[in-house]
Amino acid sequence: MESCEMSLIKYVLFIFNLIFAFAVCLLIIFIIELAVGIVAAVYKNDVGDAFKGALKKSLANYSNNEAEKIAWDDTQTKLRCCGVEGPDDWQGQNLPWSCCHSYDDFGDALSSYCVNVAKGKYQYHTGCYDELKMKINDNAKILIGVGIGIAFVENQTDCRGMMENAQME
């Protein structure tokens, strides 16, 4: 039969081990978050270039692939952009209706006018790459803020657990 003191010591050691394991897990998560942030900052330009290349490849398939056509029309309409870097990306192809302002108001009549007659006047001039990059950068600030907040909470929890653990001893 164990004494009450031995049971209490086992319980305290068990709690200590749980707190220590939790602190180690938090430290590992914090290191991974830090590493991902550093890698993202270092390879930022490479990712941007690869993304731009993928957009250009997708744009080249606009006429041949219905899914790509729908995706480009939706993107250009929602972001109010045209092509990857601008309307000149559509050279050799007909400019799609989604590159034109106010398509919802005038439908195919404006699209035909925009594409064939009033080039430039009713077209979006900004490329979708720049618009997407701006949206990502806007949201990246939010993600960075949330990441810093989570890291701060993790750090405080880790420190508090260690201090409470030290007080137990």
PDB file of N, CA and C in Angstrom, residues 46-144:
ATOM      1  N   ASP A  46      10.791  34.509 -56.014  1.00  0.00           N
ATOM      2  CA  ASP A  46      10.717  33.276 -56.798  1.00  0.00           C
ATOM      3  C   ASP A  46       9.278  32.781 -56.906  1.00  0.00           C
ATOM      4  N   VAL A  47       8.551  32.876 -55.820  1.00  0.00           N
ATOM      5  CA  VAL A  47       7.147  32.460 -55.826  1.00  0.00           C
ATOM      6  C   VAL A  47       6.344  33.369 -56.756  1.00  0.00           C
ATOM      7  N   GLY A  48       6.616  34.668 -56.705  1.00  0.00           N
ATOM      8  CA  GLY A  48       5.922  35.617 -57.578  1.00  0.00           C
ATOM      9  C   GLY A  48       6.184  35.343 -59.048  1.00  0.00           C
ATOM     10  N   ASP A  49       7.434  35.062 -59.401  1.00  0.00           N
ATOM     11  CA  ASP A  49       7.776  34.761 -60.795  1.00  0.00           C
ATOM     12  C   ASP A  49       7.116  33.464 -61.264  1.00  0.00           C
ATOM     13  N   ALA A  50       7.125  32.454 -60.416  1.00  0.00           N
ATOM     14  CA  ALA A  50       6.489  31.182 -60.767  1.00  0.00           C
ATOM     15  C   ALA A  50       4.980  31.368 -60.937  1.00  0.00           C
ATOM     16  N   PHE A  51       4.380  32.182 -60.073  1.00  0.00           N
ATOM     17  CA  PHE A  51       2.944  32.442 -60.151  1.00  0.00           C
ATOM     18  C   PHE A  51       2.601  33.183 -61.444  1.00  0.00           C
ATOM     19  N   LYS A  52       3.429  34.174 -61.799  1.00  0.00           N
ATOM     20  CA  LYS A  52       3.192  34.925 -63.035  1.00  0.00           C
ATOM     21  C   LYS A  52       3.310  33.999 -64.247  1.00  0.00           C
ATOM     22  N   GLY A  53       4.292  33.105 -64.231  1.00  0.00           N
ATOM     23  CA  GLY A  53       4.452  32.141 -65.321  1.00  0.00           C
ATOM     24  C   GLY A  53       3.243  31.220 -65.445  1.00  0.00           C
ATOM     25  N   ALA A  54       2.722  30.781 -64.313  1.00  0.00           N
ATOM     26  CA  ALA A  54       1.539  29.913 -64.325  1.00  0.00           C
ATOM     27  C   ALA A  54       0.321  30.661 -64.867  1.00  0.00           C
ATOM     28  N   LEU A  55       0.190  31.937 -64.517  1.00  0.00           N
ATOM     29  CA  LEU A  55      -0.922  32.737 -65.039  1.00  0.00           C
ATOM     30  C   LEU A  55      -0.812  32.894 -66.554  1.00  0.00           C
ATOM     31  N   LYS A  56       0.397  33.150 -67.056  1.00  0.00           N
ATOM     32  CA  LYS A  56       0.586  33.310 -68.507  1.00  0.00           C
ATOM     33  C   LYS A  56       0.283  32.010 -69.246  1.00  0.00           C
ATOM     34  N   LYS A  57       0.694  30.900 -68.671  1.00  0.00           N
ATOM     35  CA  LYS A  57       0.408  29.596 -69.281  1.00  0.00           C
ATOM     36  C   LYS A  57      -1.099  29.349 -69.310  1.00  0.00           C
ATOM     37  N   SER A  58      -1.771  29.699 -68.237  1.00  0.00           N
ATOM     38  CA  SER A  58      -3.218  29.544 -68.157  1.00  0.00           C
ATOM     39  C   SER A  58      -3.924  30.443 -69.171  1.00  0.00           C
ATOM     40  N   LEU A  59      -3.437  31.668 -69.310  1.00  0.00           N
ATOM     41  CA  LEU A  59      -4.023  32.622 -70.258  1.00  0.00           C
ATOM     42  C   LEU A  59      -3.905  32.109 -71.693  1.00  0.00           C
ATOM     43  N   ALA A  60      -2.793  31.446 -72.003  1.00  0.00           N
ATOM     44  CA  ALA A  60      -2.597  30.901 -73.350  1.00  0.00           C
ATOM     45  C   ALA A  60      -3.634  29.826 -73.675  1.00  0.00           C
ATOM     46  N   ASN A  61      -4.198  29.181 -72.667  1.00  0.00           N
ATOM     47  CA  ASN A  61      -5.207  28.134 -72.871  1.00  0.00           C
ATOM     48  C   ASN A  61      -6.637  28.664 -72.803  1.00  0.00           C
ATOM     49  N   TYR A  62      -6.802  29.977 -72.746  1.00  0.00           N
ATOM     50  CA  TYR A  62      -8.127  30.584 -72.579  1.00  0.00           C
ATOM     51  C   TYR A  62      -9.118  30.092 -73.637  1.00  0.00           C
ATOM     52  N   SER A  63      -8.715  30.085 -74.879  1.00  0.00           N
ATOM     53  CA  SER A  63      -9.629  29.715 -75.967  1.00  0.00           C
ATOM     54  C   SER A  63      -9.852  28.208 -76.060  1.00  0.00           C
ATOM     55  N   ASN A  64      -8.928  27.420 -75.528  1.00  0.00           N
ATOM     56  CA  ASN A  64      -8.983  25.968 -75.705  1.00  0.00           C
ATOM     57  C   ASN A  64      -9.597  25.214 -74.532  1.00  0.00           C
ATOM     58  N   ASN A  65      -9.705  25.850 -73.387  1.00  0.00           N
ATOM     59  CA  ASN A  65     -10.134  25.145 -72.185  1.00  0.00           C
ATOM     60  C   ASN A  65     -11.264  25.937 -71.516  1.00  0.00           C
ATOM     61  N   GLU A  66     -12.429  25.330 -71.441  1.00  0.00           N
ATOM     62  CA  GLU A  66     -13.604  26.022 -70.897  1.00  0.00           C
ATOM     63  C   GLU A  66     -13.421  26.396 -69.424  1.00  0.00           C
ATOM     64  N   ALA A  67     -12.787  25.522 -68.655  1.00  0.00           N
ATOM     65  CA  ALA A  67     -12.567  25.812 -67.230  1.00  0.00           C
ATOM     66  C   ALA A  67     -11.650  27.023 -67.062  1.00  0.00           C
ATOM     67  N   GLU A  68     -10.611  27.103 -67.889  1.00  0.00           N
ATOM     68  CA  GLU A  68      -9.688  28.249 -67.815  1.00  0.00           C
ATOM     69  C   GLU A  68     -10.411  29.530 -68.247  1.00  0.00           C
ATOM     70  N   LYS A  69     -11.261  29.408 -69.264  1.00  0.00           N
ATOM     71  CA  LYS A  69     -12.021  30.568 -69.745  1.00  0.00           C
ATOM     72  C   LYS A  69     -12.922  31.109 -68.632  1.00  0.00           C
ATOM     73  N   ILE A  70     -13.630  30.217 -67.968  1.00  0.00           N
ATOM     74  CA  ILE A  70     -14.519  30.630 -66.875  1.00  0.00           C
ATOM     75  C   ILE A  70     -13.712  31.255 -65.742  1.00  0.00           C
ATOM     76  N   ALA A  71     -12.585  30.635 -65.407  1.00  0.00           N
ATOM     77  CA  ALA A  71     -11.746  31.155 -64.318  1.00  0.00           C
ATOM     78  C   ALA A  71     -11.215  32.546 -64.655  1.00  0.00           C
ATOM     79  N   TRP A  72     -10.743  32.739 -65.892  1.00  0.00           N
ATOM     80  CA  TRP A  72     -10.216  34.054 -66.281  1.00  0.00           C
ATOM     81  C   TRP A  72     -11.320  35.107 -66.322  1.00  0.00           C
ATOM     82  N   ASP A  73     -12.467  34.759 -66.897  1.00  0.00           N
ATOM     83  CA  ASP A  73     -13.565  35.729 -66.956  1.00  0.00           C
ATOM     84  C   ASP A  73     -14.015  36.129 -65.549  1.00  0.00           C
ATOM     85  N   ASP A  74     -14.113  35.159 -64.669  1.00  0.00           N
ATOM     86  CA  ASP A  74     -14.509  35.437 -63.286  1.00  0.00           C
ATOM     87  C   ASP A  74     -13.465  36.310 -62.585  1.00  0.00           C
ATOM     88  N   THR A  75     -12.196  35.969 -62.756  1.00  0.00           N
ATOM     89  CA  THR A  75     -11.112  36.734 -62.127  1.00  0.00           C
ATOM     90  C   THR A  75     -11.074  38.163 -62.646  1.00  0.00           C
ATOM     91  N   GLN A  76     -11.139  38.322 -63.967  1.00  0.00           N
ATOM     92  CA  GLN A  76     -11.059  39.660 -64.559  1.00  0.00           C
ATOM     93  C   GLN A  76     -12.260  40.515 -64.179  1.00  0.00           C
ATOM     94  N   THR A  77     -13.415  39.900 -64.058  1.00  0.00           N
ATOM     95  CA  THR A  77     -14.614  40.646 -63.676  1.00  0.00           C
ATOM     96  C   THR A  77     -14.541  41.083 -62.214  1.00  0.00           C
ATOM     97  N   LYS A  78     -14.186  40.155 -61.338  1.00  0.00           N
ATOM     98  CA  LYS A  78     -14.171  40.465 -59.902  1.00  0.00           C
ATOM     99  C   LYS A  78     -13.033  41.402 -59.514  1.00  0.00           C
ATOM    100  N   LEU A  79     -11.860  41.221 -60.121  1.00  0.00           N
ATOM    101  CA  LEU A  79     -10.706  42.055 -59.762  1.00  0.00           C
ATOM    102  C   LEU A  79     -10.593  43.312 -60.625  1.00  0.00           C
ATOM    103  N   ARG A  80     -11.439  43.412 -61.649  1.00  0.00           N
ATOM    104  CA  ARG A  80     -11.413  44.552 -62.573  1.00  0.00           C
ATOM    105  C   ARG A  80     -10.021  44.720 -63.173  1.00  0.00           C
ATOM    106  N   CYS A  81      -9.582  43.642 -63.815  1.00  0.00           N
ATOM    107  CA  CYS A  81      -8.261  43.623 -64.428  1.00  0.00           C
ATOM    108  C   CYS A  81      -8.374  42.983 -65.801  1.00  0.00           C
ATOM    109  N   CYS A  82      -7.266  42.982 -66.537  1.00  0.00           N
ATOM    110  CA  CYS A  82      -7.275  42.417 -67.878  1.00  0.00           C
ATOM    111  C   CYS A  82      -5.921  41.781 -68.168  1.00  0.00           C
ATOM    112  N   GLY A  83      -5.911  40.508 -68.475  1.00  0.00           N
ATOM    113  CA  GLY A  83      -4.671  39.808 -68.781  1.00  0.00           C
ATOM    114  C   GLY A  83      -3.811  39.616 -67.545  1.00  0.00           C
ATOM    115  N   VAL A  84      -2.593  39.121 -67.762  1.00  0.00           N
ATOM    116  CA  VAL A  84      -1.671  38.914 -66.647  1.00  0.00           C
ATOM    117  C   VAL A  84      -1.032  40.234 -66.260  1.00  0.00           C
ATOM    118  N   GLU A  85      -0.482  40.935 -67.267  1.00  0.00           N
ATOM    119  CA  GLU A  85       0.181  42.218 -67.008  1.00  0.00           C
ATOM    120  C   GLU A  85      -0.576  43.398 -67.609  1.00  0.00           C
ATOM    121  N   GLY A  86      -1.634  43.128 -68.349  1.00  0.00           N
ATOM    122  CA  GLY A  86      -2.437  44.173 -68.961  1.00  0.00           C
ATOM    123  C   GLY A  86      -3.118  43.654 -70.217  1.00  0.00           C
ATOM    124  N   PRO A  87      -3.905  44.497 -70.900  1.00  0.00           N
ATOM    125  CA  PRO A  87      -4.641  44.066 -72.093  1.00  0.00           C
ATOM    126  C   PRO A  87      -3.743  43.588 -73.234  1.00  0.00           C
ATOM    127  N   ASP A  88      -2.497  44.034 -73.257  1.00  0.00           N
ATOM    128  CA  ASP A  88      -1.586  43.613 -74.329  1.00  0.00           C
ATOM    129  C   ASP A  88      -1.295  42.115 -74.289  1.00  0.00           C
ATOM    130  N   ASP A  89      -1.557  41.468 -73.171  1.00  0.00           N
ATOM    131  CA  ASP A  89      -1.350  40.017 -73.082  1.00  0.00           C
ATOM    132  C   ASP A  89      -2.290  39.252 -74.002  1.00  0.00           C
ATOM    133  N   TRP A  90      -3.355  39.903 -74.455  1.00  0.00           N
ATOM    134  CA  TRP A  90      -4.335  39.237 -75.309  1.00  0.00           C
ATOM    135  C   TRP A  90      -4.005  39.363 -76.788  1.00  0.00           C
ATOM    136  N   GLN A  91      -2.845  39.883 -77.147  1.00  0.00           N
ATOM    137  CA  GLN A  91      -2.478  40.003 -78.562  1.00  0.00           C
ATOM    138  C   GLN A  91      -2.508  38.624 -79.212  1.00  0.00           C
ATOM    139  N   GLY A  92      -3.065  38.572 -80.394  1.00  0.00           N
ATOM    140  CA  GLY A  92      -3.208  37.308 -81.096  1.00  0.00           C
ATOM    141  C   GLY A  92      -4.514  36.605 -80.754  1.00  0.00           C
ATOM    142  N   GLN A  93      -5.226  37.117 -79.771  1.00  0.00           N
ATOM    143  CA  GLN A  93      -6.528  36.564 -79.392  1.00  0.00           C
ATOM    144  C   GLN A  93      -7.519  37.719 -79.293  1.00  0.00           C
ATOM    145  N   ASN A  94      -8.789  37.394 -79.371  1.00  0.00           N
ATOM    146  CA  ASN A  94      -9.801  38.427 -79.160  1.00  0.00           C
ATOM    147  C   ASN A  94      -9.830  38.803 -77.686  1.00  0.00           C
ATOM    148  N   LEU A  95      -9.950  40.091 -77.428  1.00  0.00           N
ATOM    149  CA  LEU A  95     -10.063  40.562 -76.053  1.00  0.00           C
ATOM    150  C   LEU A  95     -11.400  40.075 -75.496  1.00  0.00           C
ATOM    151  N   PRO A  96     -11.408  39.402 -74.356  1.00  0.00           N
ATOM    152  CA  PRO A  96     -12.680  38.891 -73.828  1.00  0.00           C
ATOM    153  C   PRO A  96     -13.537  40.003 -73.232  1.00  0.00           C
ATOM    154  N   TRP A  97     -14.835  39.739 -73.154  1.00  0.00           N
ATOM    155  CA  TRP A  97     -15.772  40.716 -72.592  1.00  0.00           C
ATOM    156  C   TRP A  97     -15.426  41.065 -71.154  1.00  0.00           C
ATOM    157  N   SER A  98     -14.797  40.136 -70.434  1.00  0.00           N
ATOM    158  CA  SER A  98     -14.510  40.369 -69.016  1.00  0.00           C
ATOM    159  C   SER A  98     -13.437  41.430 -68.796  1.00  0.00           C
ATOM    160  N   CYS A  99     -12.782  41.873 -69.875  1.00  0.00           N
ATOM    161  CA  CYS A  99     -11.798  42.961 -69.769  1.00  0.00           C
ATOM    162  C   CYS A  99     -12.457  44.333 -69.877  1.00  0.00           C
ATOM    163  N   CYS A 100     -13.763  44.356 -70.097  1.00  0.00           N
ATOM    164  CA  CYS A 100     -14.455  45.621 -70.341  1.00  0.00           C
ATOM    165  C   CYS A 100     -15.225  46.099 -69.113  1.00  0.00           C
ATOM    166  N   HIS A 101     -15.251  47.412 -68.935  1.00  0.00           N
ATOM    167  CA  HIS A 101     -16.030  48.041 -67.866  1.00  0.00           C
ATOM    168  C   HIS A 101     -17.514  47.855 -68.152  1.00  0.00           C
ATOM    169  N   SER A 102     -18.289  47.836 -67.126  1.00  0.00           N
ATOM    170  CA  SER A 102     -19.753  47.916 -67.204  1.00  0.00           C
ATOM    171  C   SER A 102     -20.384  46.872 -68.100  1.00  0.00           C
ATOM    172  N   TYR A 103     -19.831  45.690 -68.163  1.00  0.00           N
ATOM    173  CA  TYR A 103     -20.446  44.638 -68.963  1.00  0.00           C
ATOM    174  C   TYR A 103     -21.851  44.332 -68.448  1.00  0.00           C
ATOM    175  N   ASP A 104     -22.027  44.377 -67.144  1.00  0.00           N
ATOM    176  CA  ASP A 104     -23.336  44.068 -66.564  1.00  0.00           C
ATOM    177  C   ASP A 104     -24.412  45.044 -67.027  1.00  0.00           C
ATOM    178  N   ASP A 105     -24.022  46.295 -67.273  1.00  0.00           N
ATOM    179  CA  ASP A 105     -24.997  47.305 -67.671  1.00  0.00           C
ATOM    180  C   ASP A 105     -25.399  47.192 -69.141  1.00  0.00           C
ATOM    181  N   PHE A 106     -24.433  46.861 -70.002  1.00  0.00           N
ATOM    182  CA  PHE A 106     -24.700  46.917 -71.436  1.00  0.00           C
ATOM    183  C   PHE A 106     -24.587  45.575 -72.150  1.00  0.00           C
ATOM    184  N   GLY A 107     -24.075  44.573 -71.504  1.00  0.00           N
ATOM    185  CA  GLY A 107     -23.995  43.240 -72.088  1.00  0.00           C
ATOM    186  C   GLY A 107     -23.106  43.176 -73.312  1.00  0.00           C
ATOM    187  N   ASP A 108     -23.520  42.347 -74.273  1.00  0.00           N
ATOM    188  CA  ASP A 108     -22.701  42.087 -75.456  1.00  0.00           C
ATOM    189  C   ASP A 108     -22.491  43.317 -76.325  1.00  0.00           C
ATOM    190  N   ALA A 109     -23.425  44.256 -76.302  1.00  0.00           N
ATOM    191  CA  ALA A 109     -23.264  45.462 -77.121  1.00  0.00           C
ATOM    192  C   ALA A 109     -22.022  46.227 -76.678  1.00  0.00           C
ATOM    193  N   LEU A 110     -21.847  46.441 -75.385  1.00  0.00           N
ATOM    194  CA  LEU A 110     -20.669  47.149 -74.895  1.00  0.00           C
ATOM    195  C   LEU A 110     -19.422  46.314 -75.114  1.00  0.00           C
ATOM    196  N   SER A 111     -19.533  45.011 -74.918  1.00  0.00           N
ATOM    197  CA  SER A 111     -18.376  44.148 -75.089  1.00  0.00           C
ATOM    198  C   SER A 111     -17.850  44.252 -76.509  1.00  0.00           C
ATOM    199  N   SER A 112     -18.736  44.190 -77.475  1.00  0.00           N
ATOM    200  CA  SER A 112     -18.327  44.307 -78.875  1.00  0.00           C
ATOM    201  C   SER A 112     -17.724  45.683 -79.136  1.00  0.00           C
ATOM    202  N   TYR A 113     -18.353  46.719 -78.603  1.00  0.00           N
ATOM    203  CA  TYR A 113     -17.849  48.084 -78.771  1.00  0.00           C
ATOM    204  C   TYR A 113     -16.493  48.232 -78.085  1.00  0.00           C
ATOM    205  N   CYS A 114     -16.396  47.716 -76.874  1.00  0.00           N
ATOM    206  CA  CYS A 114     -15.157  47.804 -76.095  1.00  0.00           C
ATOM    207  C   CYS A 114     -14.014  47.105 -76.817  1.00  0.00           C
ATOM    208  N   VAL A 115     -14.275  45.912 -77.314  1.00  0.00           N
ATOM    209  CA  VAL A 115     -13.221  45.099 -77.917  1.00  0.00           C
ATOM    210  C   VAL A 115     -12.814  45.627 -79.286  1.00  0.00           C
ATOM    211  N   ASN A 116     -13.778  46.038 -80.100  1.00  0.00           N
ATOM    212  CA  ASN A 116     -13.480  46.355 -81.497  1.00  0.00           C
ATOM    213  C   ASN A 116     -13.319  47.836 -81.803  1.00  0.00           C
ATOM    214  N   VAL A 117     -14.067  48.708 -81.139  1.00  0.00           N
ATOM    215  CA  VAL A 117     -14.094  50.113 -81.522  1.00  0.00           C
ATOM    216  C   VAL A 117     -13.323  50.998 -80.548  1.00  0.00           C
ATOM    217  N   ALA A 118     -13.711  50.994 -79.299  1.00  0.00           N
ATOM    218  CA  ALA A 118     -13.168  51.943 -78.323  1.00  0.00           C
ATOM    219  C   ALA A 118     -12.038  51.324 -77.508  1.00  0.00           C
ATOM    220  N   LYS A 119     -11.072  50.776 -78.190  1.00  0.00           N
ATOM    221  CA  LYS A 119      -9.972  50.116 -77.475  1.00  0.00           C
ATOM    222  C   LYS A 119      -9.335  51.083 -76.493  1.00  0.00           C
ATOM    223  N   GLY A 120      -9.219  50.630 -75.271  1.00  0.00           N
ATOM    224  CA  GLY A 120      -8.577  51.437 -74.242  1.00  0.00           C
ATOM    225  C   GLY A 120      -9.542  52.221 -73.391  1.00  0.00           C
ATOM    226  N   LYS A 121     -10.600  52.764 -74.000  1.00  0.00           N
ATOM    227  CA  LYS A 121     -11.512  53.625 -73.256  1.00  0.00           C
ATOM    228  C   LYS A 121     -12.333  52.851 -72.233  1.00  0.00           C
ATOM    229  N   TYR A 122     -12.843  51.696 -72.602  1.00  0.00           N
ATOM    230  CA  TYR A 122     -13.697  50.915 -71.713  1.00  0.00           C
ATOM    231  C   TYR A 122     -13.016  49.653 -71.181  1.00  0.00           C
ATOM    232  N   GLN A 123     -11.716  49.555 -71.381  1.00  0.00           N
ATOM    233  CA  GLN A 123     -10.985  48.365 -70.935  1.00  0.00           C
ATOM    234  C   GLN A 123     -10.314  48.596 -69.587  1.00  0.00           C
ATOM    235  N   TYR A 124     -10.174  47.521 -68.841  1.00  0.00           N
ATOM    236  CA  TYR A 124      -9.350  47.572 -67.635  1.00  0.00           C
ATOM    237  C   TYR A 124      -7.895  47.588 -68.086  1.00  0.00           C
ATOM    238  N   HIS A 125      -7.095  48.424 -67.476  1.00  0.00           N
ATOM    239  CA  HIS A 125      -5.699  48.561 -67.897  1.00  0.00           C
ATOM    240  C   HIS A 125      -4.722  47.844 -66.971  1.00  0.00           C
ATOM    241  N   THR A 126      -5.164  47.520 -65.776  1.00  0.00           N
ATOM    242  CA  THR A 126      -4.292  46.858 -64.811  1.00  0.00           C
ATOM    243  C   THR A 126      -4.295  45.359 -65.055  1.00  0.00           C
ATOM    244  N   GLY A 127      -3.127  44.745 -64.963  1.00  0.00           N
ATOM    245  CA  GLY A 127      -3.020  43.299 -65.103  1.00  0.00           C
ATOM    246  C   GLY A 127      -3.519  42.579 -63.862  1.00  0.00           C
ATOM    247  N   CYS A 128      -3.987  41.364 -64.051  1.00  0.00           N
ATOM    248  CA  CYS A 128      -4.526  40.589 -62.928  1.00  0.00           C
ATOM    249  C   CYS A 128      -3.430  40.162 -61.955  1.00  0.00           C
ATOM    250  N   TYR A 129      -2.197  40.003 -62.440  1.00  0.00           N
ATOM    251  CA  TYR A 129      -1.103  39.643 -61.532  1.00  0.00           C
ATOM    252  C   TYR A 129      -0.926  40.723 -60.471  1.00  0.00           C
ATOM    253  N   ASP A 130      -0.922  41.981 -60.902  1.00  0.00           N
ATOM    254  CA  ASP A 130      -0.757  43.081 -59.944  1.00  0.00           C
ATOM    255  C   ASP A 130      -1.933  43.162 -58.975  1.00  0.00           C
ATOM    256  N   GLU A 131      -3.142  42.943 -59.486  1.00  0.00           N
ATOM    257  CA  GLU A 131      -4.326  42.975 -58.617  1.00  0.00           C
ATOM    258  C   GLU A 131      -4.298  41.835 -57.597  1.00  0.00           C
ATOM    259  N   LEU A 132      -3.948  40.634 -58.068  1.00  0.00           N
ATOM    260  CA  LEU A 132      -3.860  39.493 -57.154  1.00  0.00           C
ATOM    261  C   LEU A 132      -2.764  39.707 -56.119  1.00  0.00           C
ATOM    262  N   LYS A 133      -1.639  40.241 -56.574  1.00  0.00           N
ATOM    263  CA  LYS A 133      -0.518  40.507 -55.665  1.00  0.00           C
ATOM    264  C   LYS A 133      -0.938  41.506 -54.585  1.00  0.00           C
ATOM    265  N   MET A 134      -1.687  42.532 -54.988  1.00  0.00           N
ATOM    266  CA  MET A 134      -2.156  43.533 -54.035  1.00  0.00           C
ATOM    267  C   MET A 134      -3.128  42.900 -53.023  1.00  0.00           C
ATOM    268  N   LYS A 135      -4.042  42.050 -53.502  1.00  0.00           N
ATOM    269  CA  LYS A 135      -4.980  41.375 -52.597  1.00  0.00           C
ATOM    270  C   LYS A 135      -4.231  40.468 -51.618  1.00  0.00           C
ATOM    271  N   ILE A 136      -3.253  39.735 -52.127  1.00  0.00           N
ATOM    272  CA  ILE A 136      -2.472  38.843 -51.267  1.00  0.00           C
ATOM    273  C   ILE A 136      -1.699  39.653 -50.236  1.00  0.00           C
ATOM    274  N   ASN A 137      -1.085  40.754 -50.664  1.00  0.00           N
ATOM    275  CA  ASN A 137      -0.330  41.591 -49.725  1.00  0.00           C
ATOM    276  C   ASN A 137      -1.237  42.190 -48.655  1.00  0.00           C
ATOM    277  N   ASP A 138      -2.441  42.607 -49.046  1.00  0.00           N
ATOM    278  CA  ASP A 138      -3.388  43.140 -48.060  1.00  0.00           C
ATOM    279  C   ASP A 138      -3.751  42.075 -47.027  1.00  0.00           C
ATOM    280  N   ASN A 139      -4.013  40.867 -47.503  1.00  0.00           N
ATOM    281  CA  ASN A 139      -4.370  39.785 -46.590  1.00  0.00           C
ATOM    282  C   ASN A 139      -3.159  39.259 -45.836  1.00  0.00           C
ATOM    283  N   ALA A 140      -1.968  39.389 -46.425  1.00  0.00           N
ATOM    284  CA  ALA A 140      -0.753  38.925 -45.747  1.00  0.00           C
ATOM    285  C   ALA A 140      -0.524  39.717 -44.468  1.00  0.00           C
ATOM    286  N   LYS A 141      -0.837  40.997 -44.499  1.00  0.00           N
ATOM    287  CA  LYS A 141      -0.677  41.816 -43.296  1.00  0.00           C
ATOM    288  C   LYS A 141      -1.569  41.290 -42.168  1.00  0.00           C
ATOM    289  N   ILE A 142      -2.762  40.882 -42.518  1.00  0.00           N
ATOM    290  CA  ILE A 142      -3.673  40.317 -41.523  1.00  0.00           C
ATOM    291  C   ILE A 142      -3.114  38.995 -41.002  1.00  0.00           C
ATOM    292  N   LEU A 143      -2.650  38.140 -41.923  1.00  0.00           N
ATOM    293  CA  LEU A 143      -2.094  36.854 -41.513  1.00  0.00           C
ATOM    294  C   LEU A 143      -0.853  37.021 -40.648  1.00  0.00           C
ATOM    295  N   ILE A 144      -0.009  37.975 -40.991  1.00  0.00           N
ATOM    296  CA  ILE A 144       1.191  38.234 -40.190  1.00  0.00           C
ATOM    297  C   ILE A 144       0.787  38.694 -38.795  1.00  0.00           C
TER     298      ILE A 144
END
